[in-house]
CSV table of C-alpha atoms in Angstrom, one decimal:
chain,number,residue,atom,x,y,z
K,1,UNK,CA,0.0,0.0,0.0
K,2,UNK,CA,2.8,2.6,0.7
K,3,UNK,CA,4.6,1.7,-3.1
K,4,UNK,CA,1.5,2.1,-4.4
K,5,UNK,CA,1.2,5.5,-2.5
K,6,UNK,CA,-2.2,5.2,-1.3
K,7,UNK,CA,-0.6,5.5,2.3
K,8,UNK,CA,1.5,8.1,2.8
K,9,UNK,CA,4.5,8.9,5.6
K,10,UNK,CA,3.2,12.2,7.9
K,11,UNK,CA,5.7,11.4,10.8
K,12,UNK,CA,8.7,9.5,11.7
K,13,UNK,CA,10.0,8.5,15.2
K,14,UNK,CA,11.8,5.9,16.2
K,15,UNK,CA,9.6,2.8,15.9
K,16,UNK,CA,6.7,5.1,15.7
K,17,UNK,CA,5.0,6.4,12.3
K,18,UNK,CA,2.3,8.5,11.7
K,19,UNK,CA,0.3,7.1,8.5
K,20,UNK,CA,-2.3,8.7,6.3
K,21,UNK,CA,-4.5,6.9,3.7
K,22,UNK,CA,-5.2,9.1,0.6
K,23,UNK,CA,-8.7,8.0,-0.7
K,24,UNK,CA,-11.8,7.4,0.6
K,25,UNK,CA,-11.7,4.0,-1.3
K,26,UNK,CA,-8.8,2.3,0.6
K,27,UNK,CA,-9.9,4.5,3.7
K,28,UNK,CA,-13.6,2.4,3.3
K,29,UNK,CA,-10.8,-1.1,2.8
K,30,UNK,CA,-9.1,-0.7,6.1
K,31,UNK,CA,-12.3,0.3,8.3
K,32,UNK,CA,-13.8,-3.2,6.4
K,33,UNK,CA,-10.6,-4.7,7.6
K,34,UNK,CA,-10.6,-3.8,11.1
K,35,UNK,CA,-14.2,-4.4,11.6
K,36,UNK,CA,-13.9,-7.8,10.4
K,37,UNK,CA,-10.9,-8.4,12.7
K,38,UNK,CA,-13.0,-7.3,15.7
K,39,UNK,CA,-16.0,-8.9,14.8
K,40,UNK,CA,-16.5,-11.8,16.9
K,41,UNK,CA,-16.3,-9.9,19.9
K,42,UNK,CA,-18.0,-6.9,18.7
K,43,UNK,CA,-20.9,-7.5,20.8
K,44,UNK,CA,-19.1,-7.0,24.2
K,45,UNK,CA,-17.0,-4.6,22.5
K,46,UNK,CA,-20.3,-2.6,22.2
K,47,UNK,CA,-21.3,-3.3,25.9
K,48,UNK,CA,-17.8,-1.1,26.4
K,49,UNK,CA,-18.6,1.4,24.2
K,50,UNK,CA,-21.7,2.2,25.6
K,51,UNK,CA,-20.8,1.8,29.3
K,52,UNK,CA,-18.1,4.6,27.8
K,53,UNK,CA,-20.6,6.6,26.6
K,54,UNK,CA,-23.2,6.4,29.4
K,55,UNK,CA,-21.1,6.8,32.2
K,56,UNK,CA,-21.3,3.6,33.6
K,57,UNK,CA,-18.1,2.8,35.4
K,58,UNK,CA,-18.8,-0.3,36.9
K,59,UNK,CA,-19.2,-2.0,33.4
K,60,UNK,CA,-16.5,-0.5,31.9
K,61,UNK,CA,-14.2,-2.0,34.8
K,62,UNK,CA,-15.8,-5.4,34.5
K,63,UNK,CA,-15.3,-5.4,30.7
K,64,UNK,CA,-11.8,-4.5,30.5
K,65,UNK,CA,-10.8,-6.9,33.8
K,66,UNK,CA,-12.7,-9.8,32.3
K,67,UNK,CA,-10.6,-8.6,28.7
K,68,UNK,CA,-7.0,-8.9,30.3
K,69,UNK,CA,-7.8,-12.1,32.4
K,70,UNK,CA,-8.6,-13.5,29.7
K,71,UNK,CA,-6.7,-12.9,26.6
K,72,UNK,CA,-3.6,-10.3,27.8
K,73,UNK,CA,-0.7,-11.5,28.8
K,74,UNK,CA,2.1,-10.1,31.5
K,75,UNK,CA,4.7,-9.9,28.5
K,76,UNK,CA,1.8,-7.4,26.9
K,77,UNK,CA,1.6,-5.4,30.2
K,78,UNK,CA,5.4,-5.2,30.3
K,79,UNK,CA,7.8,-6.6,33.0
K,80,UNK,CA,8.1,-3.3,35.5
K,81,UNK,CA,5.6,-0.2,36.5
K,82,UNK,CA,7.9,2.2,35.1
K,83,UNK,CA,8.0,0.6,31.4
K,84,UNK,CA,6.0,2.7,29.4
K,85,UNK,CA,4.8,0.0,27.3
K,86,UNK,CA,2.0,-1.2,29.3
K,87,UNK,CA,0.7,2.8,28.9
K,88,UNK,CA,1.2,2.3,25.1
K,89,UNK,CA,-0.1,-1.2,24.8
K,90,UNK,CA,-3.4,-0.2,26.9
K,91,UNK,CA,-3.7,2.8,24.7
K,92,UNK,CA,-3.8,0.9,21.7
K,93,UNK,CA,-6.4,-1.7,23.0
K,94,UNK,CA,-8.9,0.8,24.4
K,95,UNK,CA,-8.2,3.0,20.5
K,96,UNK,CA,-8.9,-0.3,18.5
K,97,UNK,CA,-12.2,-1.0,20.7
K,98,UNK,CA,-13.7,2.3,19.4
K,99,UNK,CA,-12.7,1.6,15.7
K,100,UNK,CA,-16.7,1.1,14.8
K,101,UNK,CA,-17.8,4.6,16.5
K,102,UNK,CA,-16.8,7.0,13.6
K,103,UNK,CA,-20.3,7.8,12.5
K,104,UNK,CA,-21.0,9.2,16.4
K,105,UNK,CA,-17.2,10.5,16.8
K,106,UNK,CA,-13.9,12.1,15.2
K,107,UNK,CA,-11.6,10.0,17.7
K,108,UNK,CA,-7.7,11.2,18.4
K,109,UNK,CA,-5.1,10.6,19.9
K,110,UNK,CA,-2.0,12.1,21.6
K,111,UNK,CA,-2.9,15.7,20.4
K,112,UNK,CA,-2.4,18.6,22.5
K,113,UNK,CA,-5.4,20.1,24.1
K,114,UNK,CA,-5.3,22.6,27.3
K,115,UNK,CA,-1.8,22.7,28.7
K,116,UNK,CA,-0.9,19.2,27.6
K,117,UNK,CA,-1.2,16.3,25.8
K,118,UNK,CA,-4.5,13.9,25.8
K,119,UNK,CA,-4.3,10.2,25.8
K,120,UNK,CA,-7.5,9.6,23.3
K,121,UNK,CA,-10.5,12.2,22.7
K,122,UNK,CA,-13.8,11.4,21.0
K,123,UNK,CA,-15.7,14.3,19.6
K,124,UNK,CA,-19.0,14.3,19.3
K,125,UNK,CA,-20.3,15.1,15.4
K,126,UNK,CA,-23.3,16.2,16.7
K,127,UNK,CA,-22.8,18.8,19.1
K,128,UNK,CA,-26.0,19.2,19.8
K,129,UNK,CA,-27.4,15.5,20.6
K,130,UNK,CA,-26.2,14.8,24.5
K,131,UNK,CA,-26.6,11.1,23.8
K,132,UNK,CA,-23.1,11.5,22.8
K,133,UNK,CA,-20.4,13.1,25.3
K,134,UNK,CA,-17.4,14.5,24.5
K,135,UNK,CA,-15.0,12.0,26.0
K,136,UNK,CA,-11.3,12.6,27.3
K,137,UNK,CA,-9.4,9.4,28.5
K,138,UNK,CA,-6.2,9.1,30.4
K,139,UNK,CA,-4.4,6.4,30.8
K,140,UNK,CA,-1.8,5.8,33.8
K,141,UNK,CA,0.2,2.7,35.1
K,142,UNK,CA,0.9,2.5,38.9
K,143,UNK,CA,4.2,4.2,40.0
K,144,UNK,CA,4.7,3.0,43.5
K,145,UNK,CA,7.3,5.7,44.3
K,146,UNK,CA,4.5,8.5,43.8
K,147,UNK,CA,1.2,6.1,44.5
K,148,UNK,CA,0.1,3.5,46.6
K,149,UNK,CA,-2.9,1.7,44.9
K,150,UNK,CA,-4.6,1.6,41.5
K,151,UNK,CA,-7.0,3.9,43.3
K,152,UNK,CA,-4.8,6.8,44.2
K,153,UNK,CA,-3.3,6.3,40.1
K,154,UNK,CA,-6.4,6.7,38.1
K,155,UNK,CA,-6.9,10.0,40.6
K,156,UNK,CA,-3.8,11.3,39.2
K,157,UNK,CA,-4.9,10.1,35.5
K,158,UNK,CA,-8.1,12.0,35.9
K,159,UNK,CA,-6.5,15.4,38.3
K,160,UNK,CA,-4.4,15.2,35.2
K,161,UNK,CA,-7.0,16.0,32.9
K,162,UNK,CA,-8.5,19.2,35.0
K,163,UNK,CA,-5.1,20.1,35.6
K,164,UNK,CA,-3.9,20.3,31.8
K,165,UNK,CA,-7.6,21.9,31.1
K,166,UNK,CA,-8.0,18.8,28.1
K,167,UNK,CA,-11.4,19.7,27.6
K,168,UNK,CA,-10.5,23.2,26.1
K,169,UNK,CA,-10.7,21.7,22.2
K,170,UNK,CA,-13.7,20.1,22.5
K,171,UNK,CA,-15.5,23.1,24.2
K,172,UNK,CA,-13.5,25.1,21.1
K,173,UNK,CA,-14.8,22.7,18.8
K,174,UNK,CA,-18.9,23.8,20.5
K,175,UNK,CA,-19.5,20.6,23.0
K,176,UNK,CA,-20.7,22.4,26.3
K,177,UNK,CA,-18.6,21.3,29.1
K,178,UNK,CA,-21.5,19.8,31.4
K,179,UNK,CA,-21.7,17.1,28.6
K,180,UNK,CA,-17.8,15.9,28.5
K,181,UNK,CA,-17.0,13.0,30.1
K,182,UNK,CA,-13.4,12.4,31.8
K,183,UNK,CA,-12.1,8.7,32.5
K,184,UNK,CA,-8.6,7.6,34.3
K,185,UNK,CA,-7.7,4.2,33.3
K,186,UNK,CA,-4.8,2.6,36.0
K,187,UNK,CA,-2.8,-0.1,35.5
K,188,UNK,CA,-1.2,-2.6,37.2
K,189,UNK,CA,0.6,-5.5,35.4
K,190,UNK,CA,-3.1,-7.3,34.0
K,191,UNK,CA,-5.3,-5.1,37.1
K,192,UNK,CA,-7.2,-2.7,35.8
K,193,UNK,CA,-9.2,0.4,37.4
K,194,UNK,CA,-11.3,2.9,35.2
K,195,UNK,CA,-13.2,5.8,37.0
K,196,UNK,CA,-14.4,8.9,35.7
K,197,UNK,CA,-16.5,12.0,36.5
Protein backbone atom coordinates (compact mmCIF):
# COMPACT_ATOMS: atom_id res chain seq x y z
CA UNK A 1 0.00 0.00 0.00
CA UNK A 2 2.78 2.59 0.72
CA UNK A 3 4.56 1.69 -3.07
CA UNK A 4 1.55 2.10 -4.40
CA UNK A 5 1.24 5.52 -2.54
CA UNK A 6 -2.21 5.22 -1.27
CA UNK A 7 -0.56 5.49 2.28
CA UNK A 8 1.54 8.13 2.77
CA UNK A 9 4.53 8.86 5.57
CA UNK A 10 3.21 12.18 7.86
CA UNK A 11 5.72 11.40 10.75
CA UNK A 12 8.74 9.51 11.65
CA UNK A 13 10.00 8.52 15.17
CA UNK A 14 11.84 5.94 16.23
CA UNK A 15 9.60 2.82 15.90
CA UNK A 16 6.69 5.15 15.71
CA UNK A 17 4.99 6.44 12.34
CA UNK A 18 2.35 8.49 11.65
CA UNK A 19 0.26 7.11 8.53
CA UNK A 20 -2.28 8.73 6.33
CA UNK A 21 -4.46 6.88 3.66
CA UNK A 22 -5.24 9.11 0.64
CA UNK A 23 -8.68 7.97 -0.71
CA UNK A 24 -11.76 7.39 0.60
CA UNK A 25 -11.70 3.95 -1.28
CA UNK A 26 -8.79 2.32 0.60
CA UNK A 27 -9.92 4.53 3.70
CA UNK A 28 -13.61 2.42 3.34
CA UNK A 29 -10.76 -1.13 2.76
CA UNK A 30 -9.13 -0.65 6.08
CA UNK A 31 -12.26 0.28 8.28
CA UNK A 32 -13.82 -3.24 6.37
CA UNK A 33 -10.64 -4.70 7.59
CA UNK A 34 -10.64 -3.78 11.10
CA UNK A 35 -14.24 -4.39 11.61
CA UNK A 36 -13.88 -7.80 10.38
CA UNK A 37 -10.89 -8.37 12.74
CA UNK A 38 -13.02 -7.31 15.71
CA UNK A 39 -15.98 -8.93 14.84
CA UNK A 40 -16.50 -11.84 16.86
CA UNK A 41 -16.33 -9.90 19.86
CA UNK A 42 -18.01 -6.90 18.72
CA UNK A 43 -20.92 -7.54 20.84
CA UNK A 44 -19.12 -7.04 24.21
CA UNK A 45 -17.00 -4.55 22.55
CA UNK A 46 -20.35 -2.61 22.16
CA UNK A 47 -21.25 -3.33 25.91
CA UNK A 48 -17.78 -1.15 26.42
CA UNK A 49 -18.63 1.37 24.19
CA UNK A 50 -21.74 2.17 25.59
CA UNK A 51 -20.84 1.84 29.29
CA UNK A 52 -18.06 4.61 27.77
CA UNK A 53 -20.62 6.59 26.62
CA UNK A 54 -23.24 6.43 29.45
CA UNK A 55 -21.06 6.81 32.24
CA UNK A 56 -21.34 3.59 33.56
CA UNK A 57 -18.09 2.81 35.45
CA UNK A 58 -18.83 -0.27 36.89
CA UNK A 59 -19.24 -1.99 33.37
CA UNK A 60 -16.50 -0.55 31.90
CA UNK A 61 -14.21 -2.02 34.76
CA UNK A 62 -15.80 -5.39 34.47
CA UNK A 63 -15.29 -5.45 30.68
CA UNK A 64 -11.80 -4.53 30.50
CA UNK A 65 -10.80 -6.90 33.84
CA UNK A 66 -12.69 -9.79 32.33
CA UNK A 67 -10.55 -8.64 28.67
CA UNK A 68 -6.98 -8.86 30.35
CA UNK A 69 -7.80 -12.14 32.43
CA UNK A 70 -8.57 -13.53 29.67
CA UNK A 71 -6.72 -12.87 26.58
CA UNK A 72 -3.64 -10.29 27.81
CA UNK A 73 -0.66 -11.47 28.83
CA UNK A 74 2.09 -10.07 31.54
CA UNK A 75 4.69 -9.87 28.53
CA UNK A 76 1.84 -7.43 26.92
CA UNK A 77 1.60 -5.38 30.25
CA UNK A 78 5.43 -5.16 30.32
CA UNK A 79 7.77 -6.59 33.04
CA UNK A 80 8.05 -3.26 35.46
CA UNK A 81 5.64 -0.22 36.55
CA UNK A 82 7.95 2.24 35.10
CA UNK A 83 7.97 0.62 31.42
CA UNK A 84 6.03 2.67 29.42
CA UNK A 85 4.78 -0.04 27.31
CA UNK A 86 2.00 -1.19 29.32
CA UNK A 87 0.71 2.77 28.93
CA UNK A 88 1.21 2.26 25.10
CA UNK A 89 -0.11 -1.16 24.83
CA UNK A 90 -3.40 -0.19 26.87
CA UNK A 91 -3.68 2.78 24.66
CA UNK A 92 -3.85 0.95 21.72
CA UNK A 93 -6.44 -1.72 23.03
CA UNK A 94 -8.90 0.80 24.35
CA UNK A 95 -8.25 2.99 20.53
CA UNK A 96 -8.87 -0.27 18.55
CA UNK A 97 -12.25 -1.03 20.74
CA UNK A 98 -13.70 2.25 19.35
CA UNK A 99 -12.70 1.59 15.73
CA UNK A 100 -16.71 1.07 14.82
CA UNK A 101 -17.83 4.61 16.53
CA UNK A 102 -16.76 6.98 13.62
CA UNK A 103 -20.25 7.82 12.46
CA UNK A 104 -21.03 9.17 16.36
CA UNK A 105 -17.18 10.53 16.80
CA UNK A 106 -13.95 12.05 15.23
CA UNK A 107 -11.61 9.98 17.68
CA UNK A 108 -7.67 11.22 18.36
CA UNK A 109 -5.11 10.62 19.88
CA UNK A 110 -1.97 12.14 21.55
CA UNK A 111 -2.91 15.66 20.38
CA UNK A 112 -2.43 18.62 22.53
CA UNK A 113 -5.36 20.15 24.15
CA UNK A 114 -5.27 22.55 27.30
CA UNK A 115 -1.78 22.66 28.73
CA UNK A 116 -0.93 19.23 27.59
CA UNK A 117 -1.23 16.27 25.83
CA UNK A 118 -4.51 13.94 25.82
CA UNK A 119 -4.34 10.19 25.77
CA UNK A 120 -7.51 9.57 23.32
CA UNK A 121 -10.50 12.17 22.68
CA UNK A 122 -13.78 11.38 20.95
CA UNK A 123 -15.67 14.34 19.65
CA UNK A 124 -19.03 14.32 19.27
CA UNK A 125 -20.26 15.06 15.40
CA UNK A 126 -23.28 16.18 16.70
CA UNK A 127 -22.84 18.77 19.13
CA UNK A 128 -25.95 19.15 19.79
CA UNK A 129 -27.41 15.46 20.64
CA UNK A 130 -26.19 14.78 24.48
CA UNK A 131 -26.65 11.14 23.76
CA UNK A 132 -23.15 11.50 22.84
CA UNK A 133 -20.36 13.09 25.31
CA UNK A 134 -17.35 14.49 24.49
CA UNK A 135 -15.02 11.99 26.02
CA UNK A 136 -11.31 12.55 27.28
CA UNK A 137 -9.38 9.39 28.48
CA UNK A 138 -6.24 9.06 30.36
CA UNK A 139 -4.37 6.41 30.78
CA UNK A 140 -1.76 5.82 33.78
CA UNK A 141 0.21 2.73 35.08
CA UNK A 142 0.91 2.47 38.86
CA UNK A 143 4.25 4.19 40.04
CA UNK A 144 4.74 3.00 43.45
CA UNK A 145 7.27 5.69 44.33
CA UNK A 146 4.49 8.45 43.82
CA UNK A 147 1.19 6.12 44.46
CA UNK A 148 0.13 3.45 46.62
CA UNK A 149 -2.90 1.65 44.90
CA UNK A 150 -4.61 1.62 41.53
CA UNK A 151 -7.04 3.89 43.33
CA UNK A 152 -4.81 6.75 44.18
CA UNK A 153 -3.34 6.35 40.14
CA UNK A 154 -6.38 6.69 38.12
CA UNK A 155 -6.88 10.03 40.55
CA UNK A 156 -3.84 11.31 39.22
CA UNK A 157 -4.89 10.07 35.55
CA UNK A 158 -8.07 12.03 35.95
CA UNK A 159 -6.49 15.38 38.28
CA UNK A 160 -4.38 15.22 35.25
CA UNK A 161 -6.96 16.00 32.87
CA UNK A 162 -8.51 19.20 35.04
CA UNK A 163 -5.08 20.08 35.57
CA UNK A 164 -3.95 20.29 31.78
CA UNK A 165 -7.60 21.89 31.06
CA UNK A 166 -7.99 18.82 28.07
CA UNK A 167 -11.42 19.73 27.65
CA UNK A 168 -10.48 23.16 26.08
CA UNK A 169 -10.72 21.72 22.15
CA UNK A 170 -13.70 20.06 22.50
CA UNK A 171 -15.47 23.12 24.16
CA UNK A 172 -13.48 25.09 21.08
CA UNK A 173 -14.81 22.66 18.76
CA UNK A 174 -18.91 23.84 20.45
CA UNK A 175 -19.50 20.62 23.02
CA UNK A 176 -20.68 22.43 26.28
CA UNK A 177 -18.65 21.26 29.10
CA UNK A 178 -21.52 19.78 31.42
CA UNK A 179 -21.69 17.08 28.63
CA UNK A 180 -17.76 15.94 28.47
CA UNK A 181 -16.99 12.98 30.14
CA UNK A 182 -13.43 12.43 31.82
CA UNK A 183 -12.07 8.65 32.47
CA UNK A 184 -8.65 7.57 34.25
CA UNK A 185 -7.68 4.24 33.33
CA UNK A 186 -4.77 2.64 35.97
CA UNK A 187 -2.84 -0.06 35.51
CA UNK A 188 -1.15 -2.58 37.23
CA UNK A 189 0.62 -5.50 35.35
CA UNK A 190 -3.15 -7.26 34.01
CA UNK A 191 -5.32 -5.11 37.09
CA UNK A 192 -7.24 -2.75 35.80
CA UNK A 193 -9.16 0.40 37.43
CA UNK A 194 -11.27 2.87 35.23
CA UNK A 195 -13.22 5.84 37.04
CA UNK A 196 -14.40 8.87 35.74
CA UNK A 197 -16.51 11.96 36.48
Amino acid sequence: VVSSEELNLIRESDNEYELALTNREILFMFRKMILRWFSPAKRETNEFIRALISGDIESMNAYMNKVTLKTISYFDTGNTPSDEEPERFFHGFVLGLMVDQTENYIITSNRESGYGRYDIMLEPIDKTNEKYPGIVIEFKVINPRKENSLEETVAAALKQIEEKNYNAELIKRGVKEENIHHYGFAFKGKEVLIDGR
